[in-house]
Structures are given as structure tokens and as C-alpha cells.
Amino acid sequence: MKAMEAVFEIAYLLFAIGSGIVLLKRADGDARLTGLAALVLGLGDAFHLVPRVMAAFDPARELTAALGIGKLVTSVTMTVFYVLLERYRRRRGGLWGEKPLWIATVCLACVRIALCLLPQNEWLSATPPVLWGLIRNIPFAAMGAMAVVAWLRSARHDKVYRRMWLWILLSFAFYIPVVLFAQVNRMVGMLMLPKTVMYVIMLVLFHRAANEGRR
């Protein structure tokens, strides 16, 4: 089971990073922005997933510190990903919310990143405090809620992104139980797999939008 999960994670990282590189080479500014978002997502997740893959093939190896640092980096890069995603939505023509929404997204991202950097998170601990996991994810959840509403309102007539709001909603629906209950029941951590699938769908949509243009 762990080996299959590791293979899936390797495939995801290769696809995410590869997608970022391919899209960054496009002449279109929107495609390059999605390429940057994909690259930030893939490289950030690599800090967390590579130690997980190593642990799957070498369970006796001590990787607590590497996993903790990986979670910290991933928490920051996931936040940056959603800032870039909102920037992309605005460039594509989805101006619902306009400047107030953009300002709120950036402010929440800054708060989230600042909370992630506080020592109270105890990233290097094998059992970091659940309370701080909840605290640092409150602004992130708010970013997710705004993204769901924004994509539902401003991209509903966009054939490529008409279900983007759903993939964002599901990614958070799979992620939040992990934050709350993964330390109590490790099986809850398996929800990170369907969460990753949601990101793969988003990356596929980036490619489709780059190839089809605006509809």
C-alpha cells in the first residue's frame, strides 16, 4: 500500500513540475502564470512528498525533521498557489470582487504564512500541536472559501473552468479532516490522495485553457 502511494506521489510531482515547465515556455502571459503556479505547487509539495516516499521504502529511517520542514514549506507554497490562482482568475477576465477580493486574498495569505513561521507550530516535533494546525489553517480556509465563490461567480460561463469551484471545494473538503484528525487516526491522512487528485485536475485545466484559449 505504501509503495503504491509512493508511486502515485512521484507521478504527481513529475506531472506538476513538468506542467509548470511546459506552461512557462508558452508565449501567452496567462499560460505562463499558470505555469508559475504549477511549478510553485509541485516544487513546494516535493519538500513534503519526497521524505514520505523515502519513508515508504525505508521505514526505519528517521525523517521526522525532514517531514516537518516539508510540511512547513508546503504550507507556504500552497498559500502562494492560491494567490497566483486568484491573480490568474482576474487576468482571465473574472473580475467579480475586483480589488477588495484581491486585497483580502493577499492579506489572508500573509497572515497564513506568518502563522506558519511561528515556533509554536513545532514543525520538527513528531506530534505537533493540533491547535496550531487549526489556527494557521483558518486564514487558509477563508482563502479557499473566497476562491470557491469567486470561481463560481466569475467563471461560470467559461467552458474550461465551469467546474473549477468544485475542484477547489473538494480539495479543501479532503484537506480539513487531515488537519483535524490525522494525529488521532492515521488513516484520515489517506484523504491527501484525493486532495492531490483535485490539484491534478486543476493542472489539466491549465493545459486545456492554454491550448483552447478563452471561450
Short mmCIF file of C-alpha atoms in Angstrom, two decimals, residues 8-208:
data_model
loop_
_atom_site.label_atom_id
_atom_site.label_comp_id
_atom_site.label_asym_id
_atom_site.label_seq_id
_atom_site.Cartn_x
_atom_site.Cartn_y
_atom_site.Cartn_z
CA PHE A 8 1.39 7.95 -7.06
CA GLU A 9 3.22 10.78 -5.28
CA ILE A 10 6.23 10.51 -7.59
CA ALA A 11 3.95 10.58 -10.65
CA TYR A 12 2.13 13.63 -9.28
CA LEU A 13 5.36 15.53 -8.63
CA LEU A 14 6.69 14.79 -12.11
CA PHE A 15 3.41 15.89 -13.67
CA ALA A 16 3.13 19.08 -11.60
CA ILE A 17 6.73 20.19 -12.12
CA GLY A 18 6.67 19.15 -15.77
CA SER A 19 3.42 21.06 -16.30
CA GLY A 20 4.95 24.15 -14.79
CA ILE A 21 7.98 24.00 -17.07
CA VAL A 22 5.87 23.41 -20.20
CA LEU A 23 3.42 26.22 -19.42
CA LEU A 24 6.20 28.66 -18.54
CA LYS A 25 7.58 28.21 -22.05
CA ARG A 26 4.33 29.40 -23.63
CA ALA A 27 4.21 32.87 -25.16
CA ASP A 28 0.85 33.69 -23.61
CA GLY A 29 1.08 35.57 -20.30
CA ASP A 30 -1.87 33.71 -18.78
CA ALA A 31 -0.29 30.35 -19.58
CA ARG A 32 2.98 31.44 -18.02
CA LEU A 33 1.15 32.48 -14.87
CA THR A 34 -0.46 29.06 -14.58
CA GLY A 35 2.96 27.57 -15.24
CA LEU A 36 4.40 29.52 -12.33
CA ALA A 37 1.50 28.36 -10.14
CA ALA A 38 2.06 24.73 -11.16
CA LEU A 39 5.79 24.98 -10.52
CA VAL A 40 5.27 26.55 -7.08
CA LEU A 41 2.79 23.79 -6.24
CA GLY A 42 4.99 20.95 -7.47
CA LEU A 43 8.29 22.14 -6.03
CA GLY A 44 6.66 23.00 -2.72
CA ASP A 45 4.95 19.63 -2.43
CA ALA A 46 8.25 17.94 -3.23
CA PHE A 47 9.66 19.10 0.12
CA HIS A 48 6.93 17.13 1.86
CA LEU A 49 6.37 14.21 -0.51
CA VAL A 50 9.99 13.24 -1.17
CA PRO A 51 10.59 12.42 2.54
CA ARG A 52 7.28 10.49 2.53
CA VAL A 53 8.46 8.47 -0.46
CA MET A 54 11.78 7.80 1.27
CA ALA A 55 9.94 6.67 4.41
CA ALA A 56 7.78 4.31 2.35
CA PHE A 57 10.83 2.48 1.02
CA ASP A 58 12.92 2.77 4.19
CA PRO A 59 10.55 2.74 7.23
CA ALA A 60 13.42 2.55 9.72
CA ARG A 61 14.94 5.81 8.57
CA GLU A 62 14.45 8.82 10.88
CA LEU A 63 12.76 11.52 8.82
CA THR A 64 10.75 13.45 11.41
CA ALA A 65 12.68 16.68 10.87
CA ALA A 66 12.58 16.39 7.08
CA LEU A 67 8.84 15.73 7.12
CA GLY A 68 8.26 18.67 9.44
CA ILE A 69 10.26 21.09 7.32
CA GLY A 70 8.49 19.69 4.25
CA LYS A 71 5.10 20.41 5.80
CA LEU A 72 6.19 23.97 6.56
CA VAL A 73 7.39 24.60 3.01
CA THR A 74 4.28 23.01 1.53
CA SER A 75 2.03 25.11 3.75
CA VAL A 76 3.68 28.26 2.42
CA THR A 77 3.72 27.22 -1.24
CA MET A 78 0.08 26.06 -1.18
CA THR A 79 -0.81 29.53 0.08
CA VAL A 80 1.19 31.18 -2.70
CA PHE A 81 -0.50 28.86 -5.22
CA TYR A 82 -3.94 30.23 -4.30
CA VAL A 83 -2.68 33.82 -4.54
CA LEU A 84 -1.42 33.07 -8.06
CA LEU A 85 -4.69 31.31 -8.87
CA GLU A 86 -6.68 34.42 -7.90
CA ARG A 87 -4.30 36.56 -9.95
CA TYR A 88 -4.90 34.25 -12.92
CA ARG A 89 -8.69 34.39 -12.48
CA ARG A 90 -8.55 38.19 -12.62
CA ARG A 91 -6.32 38.18 -15.72
CA ARG A 92 -8.65 35.75 -17.44
CA GLY A 93 -11.48 38.23 -17.07
CA GLY A 94 -13.19 37.05 -13.91
CA LEU A 95 -13.31 40.39 -12.14
CA TRP A 96 -16.02 39.53 -9.62
CA GLY A 97 -14.92 41.04 -6.34
CA GLU A 98 -12.27 43.16 -8.10
CA LYS A 99 -9.72 44.86 -5.85
CA PRO A 100 -11.31 44.09 -2.43
CA LEU A 101 -11.16 40.36 -3.12
CA TRP A 102 -7.56 40.57 -4.34
CA ILE A 103 -6.52 42.60 -1.30
CA ALA A 104 -8.32 40.17 1.04
CA THR A 105 -6.60 37.21 -0.63
CA VAL A 106 -3.14 38.75 -0.28
CA CYS A 107 -3.76 39.81 3.33
CA LEU A 108 -5.03 36.37 4.34
CA ALA A 109 -2.03 34.78 2.60
CA CYS A 110 0.35 36.99 4.56
CA VAL A 111 -1.39 36.12 7.84
CA ARG A 112 -1.31 32.42 7.00
CA ILE A 113 2.40 32.46 6.12
CA ALA A 114 3.23 34.47 9.26
CA LEU A 115 1.33 31.94 11.40
CA CYS A 116 3.16 29.06 9.70
CA LEU A 117 6.53 30.59 10.62
CA LEU A 118 5.78 30.87 14.34
CA PRO A 119 7.74 28.45 16.57
CA GLN A 120 4.53 27.36 18.32
CA ASN A 121 3.81 25.13 15.32
CA GLU A 122 6.64 22.81 16.44
CA TRP A 123 7.21 21.60 12.89
CA LEU A 124 10.15 19.40 13.93
CA SER A 125 8.13 17.53 16.54
CA ALA A 126 6.73 14.06 15.86
CA THR A 127 3.45 15.23 17.46
CA PRO A 128 2.97 18.93 16.64
CA PRO A 129 0.09 20.68 18.42
CA VAL A 130 -3.27 20.18 16.71
CA LEU A 131 -4.45 23.58 17.97
CA TRP A 132 -1.80 25.40 15.95
CA GLY A 133 -2.63 23.28 12.93
CA LEU A 134 -6.16 24.62 13.25
CA ILE A 135 -5.10 28.23 13.88
CA ARG A 136 -2.80 28.51 10.87
CA ASN A 137 -5.43 26.96 8.60
CA ILE A 138 -8.23 29.41 9.50
CA PRO A 139 -6.99 32.12 7.07
CA PHE A 140 -6.21 29.41 4.51
CA ALA A 141 -9.77 28.07 4.74
CA ALA A 142 -11.04 31.63 4.30
CA MET A 143 -8.92 31.93 1.15
CA GLY A 144 -10.41 28.69 -0.10
CA ALA A 145 -13.97 29.84 0.56
CA MET A 146 -13.36 33.08 -1.33
CA ALA A 147 -11.80 31.17 -4.22
CA VAL A 148 -14.81 28.84 -4.45
CA VAL A 149 -17.27 31.74 -4.56
CA ALA A 150 -15.10 33.76 -6.96
CA TRP A 151 -14.70 30.94 -9.49
CA LEU A 152 -18.38 30.04 -9.20
CA ARG A 153 -19.42 33.63 -9.88
CA SER A 154 -16.90 34.82 -12.47
CA ALA A 155 -16.03 31.63 -14.36
CA ARG A 156 -19.44 30.00 -14.59
CA HIS A 157 -19.70 30.87 -18.29
CA ASP A 158 -16.18 29.64 -19.00
CA LYS A 159 -16.32 26.20 -20.64
CA VAL A 160 -12.82 25.30 -19.47
CA TYR A 161 -13.29 26.35 -15.84
CA ARG A 162 -17.00 25.89 -15.27
CA ARG A 163 -16.28 23.33 -12.51
CA MET A 164 -13.13 24.90 -11.10
CA TRP A 165 -15.03 25.95 -7.97
CA LEU A 166 -15.91 22.31 -7.32
CA TRP A 167 -12.32 21.06 -7.53
CA ILE A 168 -11.21 23.80 -5.13
CA LEU A 169 -14.06 22.98 -2.75
CA LEU A 170 -13.26 19.26 -2.80
CA SER A 171 -9.54 19.89 -2.26
CA PHE A 172 -10.37 21.73 0.97
CA ALA A 173 -13.00 19.17 1.94
CA PHE A 174 -10.33 16.45 1.78
CA TYR A 175 -7.67 18.62 3.44
CA ILE A 176 -9.51 19.90 6.53
CA PRO A 177 -10.21 16.47 8.11
CA VAL A 178 -6.49 15.69 7.80
CA VAL A 179 -5.65 18.84 9.76
CA LEU A 180 -8.18 17.99 12.47
CA PHE A 181 -7.95 14.23 12.83
CA ALA A 182 -4.79 12.81 11.20
CA GLN A 183 -2.95 12.58 14.54
CA VAL A 184 -5.87 10.69 16.08
CA ASN A 185 -6.36 8.30 13.17
CA ARG A 186 -3.56 7.95 10.63
CA MET A 187 -5.97 6.54 8.04
CA VAL A 188 -7.51 10.00 7.76
CA GLY A 189 -4.21 11.05 6.19
CA MET A 190 -5.19 8.99 3.14
CA LEU A 191 -7.54 11.83 2.22
CA MET A 192 -4.46 13.66 0.96
CA LEU A 193 -4.54 11.35 -2.06
CA PRO A 194 -7.91 12.53 -3.42
CA LYS A 195 -6.88 16.07 -2.48
CA THR A 196 -3.86 15.63 -4.73
CA VAL A 197 -6.14 14.35 -7.50
CA MET A 198 -8.03 17.65 -7.30
CA TYR A 199 -4.76 19.50 -7.92
CA VAL A 200 -4.03 17.24 -10.88
CA ILE A 201 -7.43 18.16 -12.35
CA MET A 202 -6.62 21.86 -11.90
CA LEU A 203 -3.30 21.40 -13.70
CA VAL A 204 -5.05 19.59 -16.55
CA LEU A 205 -7.42 22.55 -16.83
CA PHE A 206 -4.44 24.90 -17.01
CA HIS A 207 -3.19 22.97 -20.04
CA ARG A 208 -6.64 22.92 -21.63
#
